[in-house]
mmCIF file of C-alpha atoms in Angstrom:
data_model
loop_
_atom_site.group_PDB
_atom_site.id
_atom_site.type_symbol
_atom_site.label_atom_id
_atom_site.label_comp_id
_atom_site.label_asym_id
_atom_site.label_seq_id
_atom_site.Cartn_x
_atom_site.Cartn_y
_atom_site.Cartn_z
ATOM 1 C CA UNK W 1 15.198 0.024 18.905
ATOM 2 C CA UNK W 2 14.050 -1.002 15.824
ATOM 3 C CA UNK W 3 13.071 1.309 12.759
ATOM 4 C CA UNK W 4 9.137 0.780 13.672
ATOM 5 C CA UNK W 5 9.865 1.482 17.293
ATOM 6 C CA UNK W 6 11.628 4.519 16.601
ATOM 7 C CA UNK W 7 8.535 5.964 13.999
ATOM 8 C CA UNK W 8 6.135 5.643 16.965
ATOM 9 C CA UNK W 9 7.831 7.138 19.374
ATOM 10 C CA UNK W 10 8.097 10.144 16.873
ATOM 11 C CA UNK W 11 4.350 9.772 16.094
ATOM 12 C CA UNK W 12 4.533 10.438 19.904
ATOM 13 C CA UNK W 13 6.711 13.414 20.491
ATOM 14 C CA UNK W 14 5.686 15.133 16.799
ATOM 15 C CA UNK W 15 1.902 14.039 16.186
ATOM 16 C CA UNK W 16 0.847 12.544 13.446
ATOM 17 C CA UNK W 17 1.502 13.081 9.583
ATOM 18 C CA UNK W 18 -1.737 11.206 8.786
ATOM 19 C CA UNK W 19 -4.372 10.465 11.304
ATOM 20 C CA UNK W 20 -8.204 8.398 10.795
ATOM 21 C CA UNK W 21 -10.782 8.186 13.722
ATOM 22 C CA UNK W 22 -13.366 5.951 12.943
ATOM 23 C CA UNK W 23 -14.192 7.697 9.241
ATOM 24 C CA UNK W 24 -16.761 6.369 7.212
ATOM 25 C CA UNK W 25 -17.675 7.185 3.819
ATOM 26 C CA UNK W 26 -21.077 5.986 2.696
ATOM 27 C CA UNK W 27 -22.512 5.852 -0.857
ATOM 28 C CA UNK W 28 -26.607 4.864 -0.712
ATOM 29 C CA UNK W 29 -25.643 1.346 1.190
ATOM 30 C CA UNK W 30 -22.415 0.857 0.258
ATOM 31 C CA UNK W 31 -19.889 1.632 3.410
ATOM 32 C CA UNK W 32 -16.991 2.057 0.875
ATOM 33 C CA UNK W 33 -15.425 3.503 3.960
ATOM 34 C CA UNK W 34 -16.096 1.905 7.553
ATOM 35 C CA UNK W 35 -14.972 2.663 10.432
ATOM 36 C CA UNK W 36 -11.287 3.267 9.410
ATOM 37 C CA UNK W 37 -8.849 4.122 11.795
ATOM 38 C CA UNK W 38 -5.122 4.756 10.912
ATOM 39 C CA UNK W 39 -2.461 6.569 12.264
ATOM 40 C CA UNK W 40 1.117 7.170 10.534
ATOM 41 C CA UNK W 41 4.059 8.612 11.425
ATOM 42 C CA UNK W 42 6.110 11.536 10.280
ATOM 43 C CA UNK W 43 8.969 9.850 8.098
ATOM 44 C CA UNK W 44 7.045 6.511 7.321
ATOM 45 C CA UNK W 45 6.698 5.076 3.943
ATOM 46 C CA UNK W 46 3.031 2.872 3.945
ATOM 47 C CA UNK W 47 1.675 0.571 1.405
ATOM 48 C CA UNK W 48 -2.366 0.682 1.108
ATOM 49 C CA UNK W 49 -3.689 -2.449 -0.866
ATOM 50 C CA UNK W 50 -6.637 -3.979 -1.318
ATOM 51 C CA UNK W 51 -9.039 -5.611 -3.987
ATOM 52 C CA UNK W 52 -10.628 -3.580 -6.396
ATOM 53 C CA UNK W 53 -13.841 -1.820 -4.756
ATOM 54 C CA UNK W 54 -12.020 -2.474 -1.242
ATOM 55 C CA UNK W 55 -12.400 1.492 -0.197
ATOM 56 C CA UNK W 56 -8.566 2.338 -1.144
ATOM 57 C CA UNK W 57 -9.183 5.240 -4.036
ATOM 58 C CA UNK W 58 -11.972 6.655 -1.558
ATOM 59 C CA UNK W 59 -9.644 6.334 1.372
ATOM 60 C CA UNK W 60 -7.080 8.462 -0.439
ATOM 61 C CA UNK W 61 -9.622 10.856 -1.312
ATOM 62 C CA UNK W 62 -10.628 11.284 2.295
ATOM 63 C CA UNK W 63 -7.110 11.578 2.847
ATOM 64 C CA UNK W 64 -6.791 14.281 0.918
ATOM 65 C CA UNK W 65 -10.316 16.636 1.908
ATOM 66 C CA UNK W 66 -11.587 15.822 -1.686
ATOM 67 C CA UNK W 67 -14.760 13.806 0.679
ATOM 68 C CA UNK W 68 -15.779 14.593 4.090
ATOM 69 C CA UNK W 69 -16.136 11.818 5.914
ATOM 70 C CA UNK W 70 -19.838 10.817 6.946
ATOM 71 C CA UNK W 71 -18.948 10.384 10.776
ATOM 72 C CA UNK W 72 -15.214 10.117 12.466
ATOM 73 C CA UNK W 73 -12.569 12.065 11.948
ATOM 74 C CA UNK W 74 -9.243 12.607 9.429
ATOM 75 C CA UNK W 75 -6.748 14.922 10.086
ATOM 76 C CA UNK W 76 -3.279 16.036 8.188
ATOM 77 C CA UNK W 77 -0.667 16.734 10.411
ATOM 78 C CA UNK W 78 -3.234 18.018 13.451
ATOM 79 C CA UNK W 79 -5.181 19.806 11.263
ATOM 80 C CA UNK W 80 -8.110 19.249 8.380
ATOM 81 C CA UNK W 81 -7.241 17.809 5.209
ATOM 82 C CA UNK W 82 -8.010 20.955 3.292
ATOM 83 C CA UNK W 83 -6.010 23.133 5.200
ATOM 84 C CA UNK W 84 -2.846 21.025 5.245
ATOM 85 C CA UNK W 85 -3.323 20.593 1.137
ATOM 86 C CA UNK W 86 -3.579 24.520 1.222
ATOM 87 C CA UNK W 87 -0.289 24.864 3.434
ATOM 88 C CA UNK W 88 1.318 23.272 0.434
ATOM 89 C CA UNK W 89 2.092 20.388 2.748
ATOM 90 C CA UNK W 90 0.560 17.474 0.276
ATOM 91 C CA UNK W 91 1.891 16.313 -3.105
ATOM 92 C CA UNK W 92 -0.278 13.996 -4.956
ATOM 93 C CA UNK W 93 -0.275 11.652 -7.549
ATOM 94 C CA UNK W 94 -3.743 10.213 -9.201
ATOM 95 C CA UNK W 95 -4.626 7.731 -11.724
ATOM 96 C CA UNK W 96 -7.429 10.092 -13.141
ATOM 97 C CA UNK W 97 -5.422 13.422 -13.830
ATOM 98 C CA UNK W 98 -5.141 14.100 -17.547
ATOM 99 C CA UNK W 99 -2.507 15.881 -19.836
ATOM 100 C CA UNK W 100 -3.097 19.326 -20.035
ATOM 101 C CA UNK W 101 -3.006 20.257 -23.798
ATOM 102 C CA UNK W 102 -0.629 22.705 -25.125
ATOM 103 C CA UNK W 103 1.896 23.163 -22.724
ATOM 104 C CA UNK W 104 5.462 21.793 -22.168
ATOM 105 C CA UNK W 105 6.255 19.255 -19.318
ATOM 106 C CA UNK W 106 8.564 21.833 -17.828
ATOM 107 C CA UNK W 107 5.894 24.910 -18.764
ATOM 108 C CA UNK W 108 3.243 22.494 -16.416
ATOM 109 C CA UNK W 109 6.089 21.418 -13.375
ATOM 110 C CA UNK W 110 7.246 25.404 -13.452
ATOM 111 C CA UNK W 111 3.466 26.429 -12.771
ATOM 112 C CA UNK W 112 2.349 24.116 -10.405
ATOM 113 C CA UNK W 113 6.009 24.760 -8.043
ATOM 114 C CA UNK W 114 4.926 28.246 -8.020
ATOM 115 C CA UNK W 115 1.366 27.436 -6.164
ATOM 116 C CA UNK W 116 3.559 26.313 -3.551
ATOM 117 C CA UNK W 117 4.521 28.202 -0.486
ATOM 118 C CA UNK W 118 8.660 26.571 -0.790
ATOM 119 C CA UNK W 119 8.666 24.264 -4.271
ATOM 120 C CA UNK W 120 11.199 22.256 -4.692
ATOM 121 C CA UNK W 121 13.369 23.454 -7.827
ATOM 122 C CA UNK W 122 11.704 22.739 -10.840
ATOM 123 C CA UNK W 123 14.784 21.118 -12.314
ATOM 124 C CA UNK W 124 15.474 18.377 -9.525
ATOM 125 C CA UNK W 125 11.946 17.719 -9.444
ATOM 126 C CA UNK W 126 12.380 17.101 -13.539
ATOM 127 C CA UNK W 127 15.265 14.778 -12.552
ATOM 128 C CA UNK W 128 13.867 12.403 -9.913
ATOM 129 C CA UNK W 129 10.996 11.852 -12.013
ATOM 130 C CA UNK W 130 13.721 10.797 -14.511
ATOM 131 C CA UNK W 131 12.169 13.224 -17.007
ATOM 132 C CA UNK W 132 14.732 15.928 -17.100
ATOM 133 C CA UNK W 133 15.203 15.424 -20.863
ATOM 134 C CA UNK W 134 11.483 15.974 -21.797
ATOM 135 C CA UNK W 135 11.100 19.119 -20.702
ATOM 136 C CA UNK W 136 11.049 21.085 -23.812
ATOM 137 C CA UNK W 137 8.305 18.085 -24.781
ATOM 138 C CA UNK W 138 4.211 18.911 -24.781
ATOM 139 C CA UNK W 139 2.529 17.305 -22.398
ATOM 140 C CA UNK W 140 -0.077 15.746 -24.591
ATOM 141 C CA UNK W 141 2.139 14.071 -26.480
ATOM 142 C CA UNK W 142 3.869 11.892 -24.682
ATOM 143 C CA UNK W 143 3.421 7.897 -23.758
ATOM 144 C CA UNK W 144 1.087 6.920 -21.001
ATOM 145 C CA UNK W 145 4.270 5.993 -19.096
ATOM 146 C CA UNK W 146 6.017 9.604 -19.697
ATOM 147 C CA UNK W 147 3.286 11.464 -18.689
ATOM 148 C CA UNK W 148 2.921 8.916 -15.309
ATOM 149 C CA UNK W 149 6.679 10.310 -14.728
ATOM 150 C CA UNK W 150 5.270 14.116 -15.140
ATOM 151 C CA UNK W 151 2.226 12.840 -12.132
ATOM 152 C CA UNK W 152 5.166 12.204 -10.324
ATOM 153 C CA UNK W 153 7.223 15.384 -11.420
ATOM 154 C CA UNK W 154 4.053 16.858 -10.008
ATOM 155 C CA UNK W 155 3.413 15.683 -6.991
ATOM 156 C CA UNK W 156 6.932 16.514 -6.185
ATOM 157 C CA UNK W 157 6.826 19.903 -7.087
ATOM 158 C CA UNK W 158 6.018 21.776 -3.990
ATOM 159 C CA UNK W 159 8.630 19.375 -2.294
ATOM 160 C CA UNK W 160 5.692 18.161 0.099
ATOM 161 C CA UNK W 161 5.969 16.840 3.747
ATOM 162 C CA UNK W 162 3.367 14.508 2.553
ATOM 163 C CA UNK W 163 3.442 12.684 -0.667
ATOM 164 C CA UNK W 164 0.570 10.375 -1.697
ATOM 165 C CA UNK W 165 1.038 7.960 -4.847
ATOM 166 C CA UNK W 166 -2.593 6.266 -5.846
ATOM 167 C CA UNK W 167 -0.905 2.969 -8.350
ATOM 168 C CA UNK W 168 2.281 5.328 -9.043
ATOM 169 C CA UNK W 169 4.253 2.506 -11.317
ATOM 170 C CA UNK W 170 0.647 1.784 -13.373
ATOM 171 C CA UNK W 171 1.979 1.808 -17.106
ATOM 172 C CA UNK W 172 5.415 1.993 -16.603
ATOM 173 C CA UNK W 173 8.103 -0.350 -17.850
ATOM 174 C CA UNK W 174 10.342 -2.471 -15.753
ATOM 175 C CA UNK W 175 13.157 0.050 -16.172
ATOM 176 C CA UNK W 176 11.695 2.867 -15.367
ATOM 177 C CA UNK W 177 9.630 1.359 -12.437
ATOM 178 C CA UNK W 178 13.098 0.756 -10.764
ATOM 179 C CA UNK W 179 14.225 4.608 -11.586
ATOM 180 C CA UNK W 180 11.050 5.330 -9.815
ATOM 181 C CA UNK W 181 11.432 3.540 -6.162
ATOM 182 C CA UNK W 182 14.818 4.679 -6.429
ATOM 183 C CA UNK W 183 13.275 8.428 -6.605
ATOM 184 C CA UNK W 184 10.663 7.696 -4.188
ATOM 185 C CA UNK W 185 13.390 6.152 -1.225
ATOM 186 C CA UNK W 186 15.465 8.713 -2.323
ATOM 187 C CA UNK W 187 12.180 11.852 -1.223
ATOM 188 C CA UNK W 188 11.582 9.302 1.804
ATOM 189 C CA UNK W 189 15.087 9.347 3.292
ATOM 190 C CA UNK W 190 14.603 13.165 3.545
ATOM 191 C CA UNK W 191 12.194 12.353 6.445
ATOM 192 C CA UNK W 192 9.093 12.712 4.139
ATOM 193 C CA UNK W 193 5.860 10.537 4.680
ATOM 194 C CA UNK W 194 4.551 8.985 2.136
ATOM 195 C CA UNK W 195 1.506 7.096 0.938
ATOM 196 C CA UNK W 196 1.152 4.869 -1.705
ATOM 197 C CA UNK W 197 -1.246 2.146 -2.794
ATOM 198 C CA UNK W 198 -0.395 -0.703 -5.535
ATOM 199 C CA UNK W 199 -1.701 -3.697 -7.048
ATOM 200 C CA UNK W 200 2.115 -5.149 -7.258
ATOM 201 C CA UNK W 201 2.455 -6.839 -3.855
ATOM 202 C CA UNK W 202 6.184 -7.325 -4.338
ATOM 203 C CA UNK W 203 6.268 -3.487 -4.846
ATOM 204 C CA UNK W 204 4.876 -2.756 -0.967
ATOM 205 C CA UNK W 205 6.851 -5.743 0.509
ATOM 206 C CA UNK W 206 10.071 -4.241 -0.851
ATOM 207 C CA UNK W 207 9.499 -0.042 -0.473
ATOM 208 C CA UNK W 208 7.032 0.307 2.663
ATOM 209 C CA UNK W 209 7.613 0.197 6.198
ATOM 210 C CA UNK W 210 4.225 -0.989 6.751
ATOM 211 C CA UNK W 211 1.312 -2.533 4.496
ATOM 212 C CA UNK W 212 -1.916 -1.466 5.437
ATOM 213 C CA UNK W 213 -4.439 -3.911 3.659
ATOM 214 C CA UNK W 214 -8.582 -2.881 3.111
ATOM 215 C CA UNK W 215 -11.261 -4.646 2.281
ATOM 216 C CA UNK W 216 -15.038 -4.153 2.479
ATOM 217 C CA UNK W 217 -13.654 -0.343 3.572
ATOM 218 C CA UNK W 218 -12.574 -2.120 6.303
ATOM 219 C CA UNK W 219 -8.858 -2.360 7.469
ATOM 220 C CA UNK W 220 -7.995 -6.271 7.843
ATOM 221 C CA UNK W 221 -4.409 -6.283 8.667
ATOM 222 C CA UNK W 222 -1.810 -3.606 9.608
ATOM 223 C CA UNK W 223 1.996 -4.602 9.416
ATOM 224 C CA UNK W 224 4.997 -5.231 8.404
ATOM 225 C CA UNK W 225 5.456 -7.729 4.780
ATOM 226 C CA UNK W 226 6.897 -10.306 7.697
ATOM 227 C CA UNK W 227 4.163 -9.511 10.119
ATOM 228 C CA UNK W 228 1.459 -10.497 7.107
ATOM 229 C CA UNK W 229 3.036 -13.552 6.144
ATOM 230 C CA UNK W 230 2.695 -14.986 9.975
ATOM 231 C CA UNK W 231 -0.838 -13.510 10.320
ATOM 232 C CA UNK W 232 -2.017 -15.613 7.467
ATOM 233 C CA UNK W 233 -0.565 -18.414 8.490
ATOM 234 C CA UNK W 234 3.489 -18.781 8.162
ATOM 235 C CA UNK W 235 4.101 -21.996 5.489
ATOM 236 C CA UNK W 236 2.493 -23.827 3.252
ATOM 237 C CA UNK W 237 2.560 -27.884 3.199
ATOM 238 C CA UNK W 238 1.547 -29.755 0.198
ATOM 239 C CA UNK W 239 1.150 -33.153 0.011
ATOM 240 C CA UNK W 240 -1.187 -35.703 -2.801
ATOM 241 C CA UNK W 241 -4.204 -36.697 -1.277
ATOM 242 C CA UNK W 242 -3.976 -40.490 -2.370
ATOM 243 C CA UNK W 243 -7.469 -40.373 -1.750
ATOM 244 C CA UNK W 244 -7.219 -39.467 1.515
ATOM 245 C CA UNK W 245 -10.257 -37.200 2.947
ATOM 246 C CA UNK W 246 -8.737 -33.865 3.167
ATOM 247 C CA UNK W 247 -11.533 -32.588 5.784
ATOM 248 C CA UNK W 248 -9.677 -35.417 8.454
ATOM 249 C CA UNK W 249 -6.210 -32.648 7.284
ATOM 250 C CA UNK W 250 -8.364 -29.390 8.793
ATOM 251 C CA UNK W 251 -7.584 -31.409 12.526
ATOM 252 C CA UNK W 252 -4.057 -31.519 12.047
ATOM 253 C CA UNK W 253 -1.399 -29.175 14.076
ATOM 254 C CA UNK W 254 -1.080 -25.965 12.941
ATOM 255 C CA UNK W 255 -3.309 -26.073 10.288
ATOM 256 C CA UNK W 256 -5.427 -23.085 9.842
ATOM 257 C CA UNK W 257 -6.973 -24.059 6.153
ATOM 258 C CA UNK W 258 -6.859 -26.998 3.425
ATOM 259 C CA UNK W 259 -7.227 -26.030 -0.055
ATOM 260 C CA UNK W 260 -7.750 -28.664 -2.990
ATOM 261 C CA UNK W 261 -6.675 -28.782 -6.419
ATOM 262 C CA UNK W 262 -5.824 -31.523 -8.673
ATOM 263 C CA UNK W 263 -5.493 -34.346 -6.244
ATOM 264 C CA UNK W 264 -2.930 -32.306 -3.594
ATOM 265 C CA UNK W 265 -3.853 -30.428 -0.106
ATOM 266 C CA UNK W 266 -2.383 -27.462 0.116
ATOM 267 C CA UNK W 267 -2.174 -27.028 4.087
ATOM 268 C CA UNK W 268 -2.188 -22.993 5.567
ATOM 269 C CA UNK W 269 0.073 -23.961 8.845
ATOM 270 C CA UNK W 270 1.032 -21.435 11.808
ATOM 271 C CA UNK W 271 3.644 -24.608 12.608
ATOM 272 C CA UNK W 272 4.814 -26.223 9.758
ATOM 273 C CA UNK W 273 7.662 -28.537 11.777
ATOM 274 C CA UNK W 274 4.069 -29.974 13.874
ATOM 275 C CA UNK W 275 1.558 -30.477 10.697
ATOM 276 C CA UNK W 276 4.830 -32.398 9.067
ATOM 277 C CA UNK W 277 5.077 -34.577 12.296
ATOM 278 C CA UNK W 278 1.308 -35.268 12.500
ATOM 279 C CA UNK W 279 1.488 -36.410 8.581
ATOM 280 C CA UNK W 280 3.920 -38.327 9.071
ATOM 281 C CA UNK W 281 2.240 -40.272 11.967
ATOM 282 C CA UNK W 282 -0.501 -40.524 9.337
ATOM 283 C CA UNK W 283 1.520 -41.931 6.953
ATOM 284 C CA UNK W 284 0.543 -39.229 4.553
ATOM 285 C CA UNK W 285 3.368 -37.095 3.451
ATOM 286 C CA UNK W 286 3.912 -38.487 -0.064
ATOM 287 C CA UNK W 287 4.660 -35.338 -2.774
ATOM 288 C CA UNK W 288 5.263 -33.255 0.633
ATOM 289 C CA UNK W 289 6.436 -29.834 0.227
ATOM 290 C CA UNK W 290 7.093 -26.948 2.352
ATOM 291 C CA UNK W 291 7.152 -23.934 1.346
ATOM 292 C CA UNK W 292 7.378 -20.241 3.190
ATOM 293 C CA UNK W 293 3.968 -18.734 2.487
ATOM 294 C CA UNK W 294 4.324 -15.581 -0.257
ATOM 295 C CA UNK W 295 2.630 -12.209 0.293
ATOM 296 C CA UNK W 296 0.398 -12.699 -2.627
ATOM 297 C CA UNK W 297 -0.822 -16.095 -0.188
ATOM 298 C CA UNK W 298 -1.366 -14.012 2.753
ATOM 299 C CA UNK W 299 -2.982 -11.194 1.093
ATOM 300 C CA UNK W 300 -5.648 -13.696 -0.424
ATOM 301 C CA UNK W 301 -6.251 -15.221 3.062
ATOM 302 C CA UNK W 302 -6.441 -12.341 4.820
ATOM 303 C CA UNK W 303 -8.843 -10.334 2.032
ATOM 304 C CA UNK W 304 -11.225 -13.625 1.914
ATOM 305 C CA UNK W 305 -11.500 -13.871 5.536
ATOM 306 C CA UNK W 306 -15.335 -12.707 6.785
ATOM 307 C CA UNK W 307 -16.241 -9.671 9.236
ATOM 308 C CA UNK W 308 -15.714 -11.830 12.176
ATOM 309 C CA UNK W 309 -11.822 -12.361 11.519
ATOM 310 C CA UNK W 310 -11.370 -8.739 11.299
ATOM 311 C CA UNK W 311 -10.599 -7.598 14.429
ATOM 312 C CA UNK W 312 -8.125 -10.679 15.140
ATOM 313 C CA UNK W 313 -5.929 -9.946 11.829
ATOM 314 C CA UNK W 314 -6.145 -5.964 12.056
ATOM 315 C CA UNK W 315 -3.450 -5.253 14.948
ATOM 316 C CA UNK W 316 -0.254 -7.330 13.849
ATOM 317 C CA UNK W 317 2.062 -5.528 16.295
ATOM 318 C CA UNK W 318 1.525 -3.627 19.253
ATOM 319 C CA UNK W 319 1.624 0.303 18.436
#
């Protein structure tokens, strides 16, 4: 069985660590939230992504009871989002906390573990935010990327069933984005869920289990990094146009789209090996390339796709 096949049947036989029914979350006219419905399992790492304005810092916040939703349902492990965050059962990690003045990083991680029903020690929470060595340090003095490492130190500290990262690596270095998926694998392999959303693409591809994707508060596809990459339309086949009328290129095999720039087609195929043949026939491979289509390409198709693509790019794989 594979590693997704295994997380539902848990999802089965324990519930659900995070469940959606059909929430919305409504602002005037704006549906910022609409109609969401998401279920993850106990143990699963998930990447949220989406455009800017695509519902994902007011699906968090949903997520965890700091909005009610306007109709439908979310639920933490059976039970309210409030209560669960009470239980001590959810860590978090926000872009908009700020330092608190005065007090030492460990003085801050030391006071927060002790809101929390079984915190995790204060000193290996220190070390897998890889901050061990600041904790003699004030807090509002350190770089924007030491103090994201003390959000982390923080979310940690009640060693949470449920840890939820809103753009964790935002201001980090190279370096010490590295030391932090290391960390964050490290708290998953422990059998903790966890929830995080990013703007690096290469980031949920290489540390989630699934990618969830939003836009227009709407989830448009639900899968594995693999499973998006097919969705959206599996290669990509350049060729130079040679003045050749690229809408005649839409008819072609496989081809779900034809994009233009500089005098080459750029051809979205679900069957790369059958738009090749059909060019060929055509006499019109010259400049051809094929290339495997990147995350970044599906997530553009998939996020500029209208309403009425939704509900064919939403279910990737069976659940």
């Amino acid at each position: 069985m594979t590693q997704r096949g295994q997380q539902r049947g848990q999802r089965g036989q324990r519930g659900s660590a995070v469940s959606f029914t059909g929430a919305v979350r409504t602002y005037g006219a704006v549906r910022a939230v609409d109609g969401v419905d998401l279920d993850i399992a106990p143990g699963e790492t998930v990447a949220l992504l989406g455009r800017n304005g695509a519902g994902k810092s007011t699906t968090i916040g949903l997520l965890l009871g700091l909005y009610e939703p306007d109709a439908g349902a979310v639920e933490l492990f059976g039970a309210p989002p409030e209560r669960s965050v009470r239980a001590g059962r959810v860590g978090a990690m926000l872009q908009d906390a700020r330092p608190v003045p005065r007090v030492t990083v460990g003085e801050l991680v030391t006071f927060v573990a002790s809101r929390y029903p079984a915190p995790m020690p204060v000193a290996r929470a220190l070390e897998l935010a890889g901050i061990a060595g600041l904790a003699g340090r004030r807090v509002d003095r350190l770089s924007g990327g030491q103090v994201q490492r003390v959000r982390f130190a923080l979310a940690l500290a009640g060693d949470p069933a449920l840890l939820v990262l809103d753009e964790p690596t935002a201001a980090l270095d190279v370096e010490a984005r590295h030391a932090f998926w290391d960390s964050m694998r490290a708290y998953a392999r422990r059998g903790h869920t966890v929830l995080f959303s990013t703007h690096y693409l290469e980031e949920a591809d290489a540390h989630a289990d699934r990618i969830v994707i939003l836009d227009r508060g709407r989830i448009v596809a639900d899968g594995t990094g693999e499973d998006l990459r097919r969705a959206a339309g599996g290669n990509l086949v350049g060729i130079d146009l040679a003045g050749r009328d690229p809408d005649s290129l839409a008819l072609l095999p496989g081809v779900r789209s034809v994009d233009v720039q500089d005098g080459r087609a750029l051809l979205r195929t679900d069957d790369s090996d059958a738009t090749v043949i059909a060019l060929a026939e055509l006499g019109a491979i010259r400049g051809l390339e094929v290339t495997p289509a990147s995350l970044d390409d599906s997530f553009l198709a998939l996020t500029a796709a209208g309403p009425e693509t939704l509900t064919e790019s939403h279910d990737l794989e069976p659940r």
